[in-house]
Amino acid sequence: MDPMNIFQALLVSHRTQRELYARLLASKPATEERQHVFEELKRELHAHETAEERCFYVPLIEHDRSVDLSRHAIAEHHEMDEMVEHLDQVDPHAAEWQACCQKLCDKIEHHLDEEEQKFFPQAGKVLGETQKLKLAKDYEAEFMTLRLKQEA
C-alpha cells in the first residue's frame, strides 16, 4: 500500500469526527454514553486541530496563495474550541446543551466541508508531491503523540 499524502491523512480524522458527532447527536440527553462520546470528540478535535495547524497550516502560511485560507481555518479551530469550552460549562440536563451541541456539530461539518472542498484543492496547487507525503508523516506522528498524551 502506498503511503498516505497529507489530504488522505487528514480525511481519516475527518471521518472519525463525523462519526463521533453523529453518535453524540443521536445519544440520549445527560447519559453516560453522551458524556463519553463528547469527551472522545473533544480529544479527537484537540489532537486533530493541533497537529493540523502545526503540520499543514503553518507550512501553507508561507505561500501567498494559501495564507488567507490558512488563517481562516485556524480561526475556525479557535471558534470550535470556544464552543467546546462553553459546552463543558452548560448543564448536560439543560435544553441549552442540546442546542449548543447542535451548533458545534454544524460548525464542525461546515469546517470539514470547507477544508475538503475549498482548502485541499488550493493546498494541492502549492504543495509538491514529496511535501504532501512528508507532511502526512509529520501530521500522523504529531497526532499520535497528542492522542497518547491525552491517554496518559
PDB file of N, CA and C in Angstrom, residues 2-45:
ATOM      1  N   ASP A   2       0.520   2.203  -0.834  1.00  0.00           N
ATOM      2  CA  ASP A   2       1.276   3.449  -0.916  1.00  0.00           C
ATOM      3  C   ASP A   2       1.098   4.269   0.352  1.00  0.00           C
ATOM      4  N   PRO A   3       2.123   5.050   0.728  1.00  0.00           N
ATOM      5  CA  PRO A   3       1.961   5.917   1.897  1.00  0.00           C
ATOM      6  C   PRO A   3       0.898   6.987   1.606  1.00  0.00           C
ATOM      7  N   MET A   4       0.238   7.449   2.666  1.00  0.00           N
ATOM      8  CA  MET A   4      -0.793   8.468   2.508  1.00  0.00           C
ATOM      9  C   MET A   4      -0.164   9.841   2.293  1.00  0.00           C
ATOM     10  N   ASN A   5      -0.872  10.672   1.532  1.00  0.00           N
ATOM     11  CA  ASN A   5      -0.462  12.071   1.468  1.00  0.00           C
ATOM     12  C   ASN A   5      -1.208  12.825   2.574  1.00  0.00           C
ATOM     13  N   ILE A   6      -0.905  14.102   2.720  1.00  0.00           N
ATOM     14  CA  ILE A   6      -1.478  14.877   3.823  1.00  0.00           C
ATOM     15  C   ILE A   6      -3.005  14.917   3.757  1.00  0.00           C
ATOM     16  N   PHE A   7      -3.567  14.976   2.576  1.00  0.00           N
ATOM     17  CA  PHE A   7      -5.025  15.063   2.460  1.00  0.00           C
ATOM     18  C   PHE A   7      -5.684  13.760   2.904  1.00  0.00           C
ATOM     19  N   GLN A   8      -5.112  12.650   2.508  1.00  0.00           N
ATOM     20  CA  GLN A   8      -5.645  11.343   2.926  1.00  0.00           C
ATOM     21  C   GLN A   8      -5.524  11.177   4.435  1.00  0.00           C
ATOM     22  N   ALA A   9      -4.403  11.620   5.004  1.00  0.00           N
ATOM     23  CA  ALA A   9      -4.187  11.511   6.454  1.00  0.00           C
ATOM     24  C   ALA A   9      -5.210  12.354   7.213  1.00  0.00           C
ATOM     25  N   LEU A  10      -5.469  13.566   6.736  1.00  0.00           N
ATOM     26  CA  LEU A  10      -6.442  14.436   7.402  1.00  0.00           C
ATOM     27  C   LEU A  10      -7.855  13.871   7.292  1.00  0.00           C
ATOM     28  N   LEU A  11      -8.163  13.242   6.161  1.00  0.00           N
ATOM     29  CA  LEU A  11      -9.503  12.676   5.966  1.00  0.00           C
ATOM     30  C   LEU A  11      -9.809  11.549   6.948  1.00  0.00           C
ATOM     31  N   VAL A  12      -8.790  10.853   7.427  1.00  0.00           N
ATOM     32  CA  VAL A  12      -9.006   9.799   8.431  1.00  0.00           C
ATOM     33  C   VAL A  12      -9.642  10.415   9.676  1.00  0.00           C
ATOM     34  N   SER A  13      -9.079  11.522  10.153  1.00  0.00           N
ATOM     35  CA  SER A  13      -9.633  12.192  11.323  1.00  0.00           C
ATOM     36  C   SER A  13     -10.977  12.841  11.009  1.00  0.00           C
ATOM     37  N   HIS A  14     -11.134  13.371   9.807  1.00  0.00           N
ATOM     38  CA  HIS A  14     -12.425  13.962   9.425  1.00  0.00           C
ATOM     39  C   HIS A  14     -13.537  12.919   9.534  1.00  0.00           C
ATOM     40  N   ARG A  15     -13.273  11.710   9.061  1.00  0.00           N
ATOM     41  CA  ARG A  15     -14.275  10.631   9.159  1.00  0.00           C
ATOM     42  C   ARG A  15     -14.601  10.336  10.621  1.00  0.00           C
ATOM     43  N   THR A  16     -13.565  10.255  11.447  1.00  0.00           N
ATOM     44  CA  THR A  16     -13.754   9.987  12.880  1.00  0.00           C
ATOM     45  C   THR A  16     -14.598  11.082  13.521  1.00  0.00           C
ATOM     46  N   GLN A  17     -14.301  12.341  13.193  1.00  0.00           N
ATOM     47  CA  GLN A  17     -15.074  13.453  13.757  1.00  0.00           C
ATOM     48  C   GLN A  17     -16.547  13.361  13.356  1.00  0.00           C
ATOM     49  N   ARG A  18     -16.794  13.039  12.101  1.00  0.00           N
ATOM     50  CA  ARG A  18     -18.189  12.929  11.634  1.00  0.00           C
ATOM     51  C   ARG A  18     -18.913  11.783  12.354  1.00  0.00           C
ATOM     52  N   GLU A  19     -18.228  10.651  12.524  1.00  0.00           N
ATOM     53  CA  GLU A  19     -18.838   9.518  13.240  1.00  0.00           C
ATOM     54  C   GLU A  19     -19.145   9.896  14.680  1.00  0.00           C
ATOM     55  N   LEU A  20     -18.207  10.581  15.326  1.00  0.00           N
ATOM     56  CA  LEU A  20     -18.392  10.955  16.732  1.00  0.00           C
ATOM     57  C   LEU A  20     -19.515  11.970  16.904  1.00  0.00           C
ATOM     58  N   TYR A  21     -19.568  12.995  16.047  1.00  0.00           N
ATOM     59  CA  TYR A  21     -20.637  13.971  16.265  1.00  0.00           C
ATOM     60  C   TYR A  21     -21.998  13.386  15.910  1.00  0.00           C
ATOM     61  N   ALA A  22     -22.056  12.452  14.977  1.00  0.00           N
ATOM     62  CA  ALA A  22     -23.335  11.780  14.681  1.00  0.00           C
ATOM     63  C   ALA A  22     -23.776  10.954  15.889  1.00  0.00           C
ATOM     64  N   ARG A  23     -22.829  10.241  16.514  1.00  0.00           N
ATOM     65  CA  ARG A  23     -23.153   9.469  17.726  1.00  0.00           C
ATOM     66  C   ARG A  23     -23.575  10.399  18.861  1.00  0.00           C
ATOM     67  N   LEU A  24     -22.908  11.537  18.969  1.00  0.00           N
ATOM     68  CA  LEU A  24     -23.229  12.499  20.024  1.00  0.00           C
ATOM     69  C   LEU A  24     -24.656  13.021  19.851  1.00  0.00           C
ATOM     70  N   LEU A  25     -24.994  13.415  18.638  1.00  0.00           N
ATOM     71  CA  LEU A  25     -26.334  13.954  18.380  1.00  0.00           C
ATOM     72  C   LEU A  25     -27.410  12.883  18.567  1.00  0.00           C
ATOM     73  N   ALA A  26     -27.068  11.633  18.327  1.00  0.00           N
ATOM     74  CA  ALA A  26     -28.039  10.538  18.458  1.00  0.00           C
ATOM     75  C   ALA A  26     -28.173  10.038  19.896  1.00  0.00           C
ATOM     76  N   SER A  27     -27.235  10.425  20.769  1.00  0.00           N
ATOM     77  CA  SER A  27     -27.257   9.916  22.143  1.00  0.00           C
ATOM     78  C   SER A  27     -28.372  10.578  22.957  1.00  0.00           C
ATOM     79  N   LYS A  28     -28.760   9.884  24.003  1.00  0.00           N
ATOM     80  CA  LYS A  28     -29.826  10.399  24.883  1.00  0.00           C
ATOM     81  C   LYS A  28     -29.251  11.457  25.827  1.00  0.00           C
ATOM     82  N   PRO A  29     -30.044  12.504  26.114  1.00  0.00           N
ATOM     83  CA  PRO A  29     -29.577  13.590  26.979  1.00  0.00           C
ATOM     84  C   PRO A  29     -29.095  13.104  28.352  1.00  0.00           C
ATOM     85  N   ALA A  30     -28.015  13.755  28.797  1.00  0.00           N
ATOM     86  CA  ALA A  30     -27.484  13.559  30.152  1.00  0.00           C
ATOM     87  C   ALA A  30     -27.215  12.100  30.502  1.00  0.00           C
ATOM     88  N   THR A  31     -26.748  11.322  29.541  1.00  0.00           N
ATOM     89  CA  THR A  31     -26.390   9.925  29.812  1.00  0.00           C
ATOM     90  C   THR A  31     -24.875   9.783  29.867  1.00  0.00           C
ATOM     91  N   GLU A  32     -24.446   8.678  30.440  1.00  0.00           N
ATOM     92  CA  GLU A  32     -23.020   8.381  30.499  1.00  0.00           C
ATOM     93  C   GLU A  32     -22.464   8.220  29.085  1.00  0.00           C
ATOM     94  N   GLU A  33     -23.257   7.608  28.197  1.00  0.00           N
ATOM     95  CA  GLU A  33     -22.806   7.419  26.814  1.00  0.00           C
ATOM     96  C   GLU A  33     -22.548   8.763  26.152  1.00  0.00           C
ATOM     97  N   ARG A  34     -23.485   9.715  26.323  1.00  0.00           N
ATOM     98  CA  ARG A  34     -23.308  11.039  25.710  1.00  0.00           C
ATOM     99  C   ARG A  34     -22.037  11.689  26.231  1.00  0.00           C
ATOM    100  N   GLN A  35     -21.815  11.627  27.526  1.00  0.00           N
ATOM    101  CA  GLN A  35     -20.620  12.247  28.107  1.00  0.00           C
ATOM    102  C   GLN A  35     -19.358  11.579  27.552  1.00  0.00           C
ATOM    103  N   HIS A  36     -19.384  10.260  27.440  1.00  0.00           N
ATOM    104  CA  HIS A  36     -18.232   9.522  26.910  1.00  0.00           C
ATOM    105  C   HIS A  36     -17.941   9.942  25.463  1.00  0.00           C
ATOM    106  N   VAL A  37     -18.971  10.025  24.637  1.00  0.00           N
ATOM    107  CA  VAL A  37     -18.790  10.397  23.229  1.00  0.00           C
ATOM    108  C   VAL A  37     -18.308  11.846  23.125  1.00  0.00           C
ATOM    109  N   PHE A  38     -18.861  12.726  23.961  1.00  0.00           N
ATOM    110  CA  PHE A  38     -18.429  14.126  23.967  1.00  0.00           C
ATOM    111  C   PHE A  38     -16.950  14.235  24.327  1.00  0.00           C
ATOM    112  N   GLU A  39     -16.528  13.495  25.346  1.00  0.00           N
ATOM    113  CA  GLU A  39     -15.114  13.510  25.749  1.00  0.00           C
ATOM    114  C   GLU A  39     -14.223  13.000  24.612  1.00  0.00           C
ATOM    115  N   GLU A  40     -14.665  11.954  23.935  1.00  0.00           N
ATOM    116  CA  GLU A  40     -13.901  11.397  22.814  1.00  0.00           C
ATOM    117  C   GLU A  40     -13.818  12.409  21.665  1.00  0.00           C
ATOM    118  N   LEU A  41     -14.921  13.079  21.367  1.00  0.00           N
ATOM    119  CA  LEU A  41     -14.924  14.099  20.316  1.00  0.00           C
ATOM    120  C   LEU A  41     -13.983  15.246  20.682  1.00  0.00           C
ATOM    121  N   LYS A  42     -13.994  15.668  21.938  1.00  0.00           N
ATOM    122  CA  LYS A  42     -13.091  16.738  22.391  1.00  0.00           C
ATOM    123  C   LYS A  42     -11.633  16.336  22.174  1.00  0.00           C
ATOM    124  N   ARG A  43     -11.292  15.101  22.546  1.00  0.00           N
ATOM    125  CA  ARG A  43      -9.908  14.636  22.382  1.00  0.00           C
ATOM    126  C   ARG A  43      -9.527  14.592  20.896  1.00  0.00           C
ATOM    127  N   GLU A  44     -10.439  14.085  20.076  1.00  0.00           N
ATOM    128  CA  GLU A  44     -10.178  13.990  18.629  1.00  0.00           C
ATOM    129  C   GLU A  44      -9.983  15.376  18.026  1.00  0.00           C
ATOM    130  N   LEU A  45     -10.872  16.298  18.364  1.00  0.00           N
ATOM    131  CA  LEU A  45     -10.767  17.657  17.829  1.00  0.00           C
ATOM    132  C   LEU A  45      -9.458  18.313  18.249  1.00  0.00           C
TER     133      LEU A  45
END
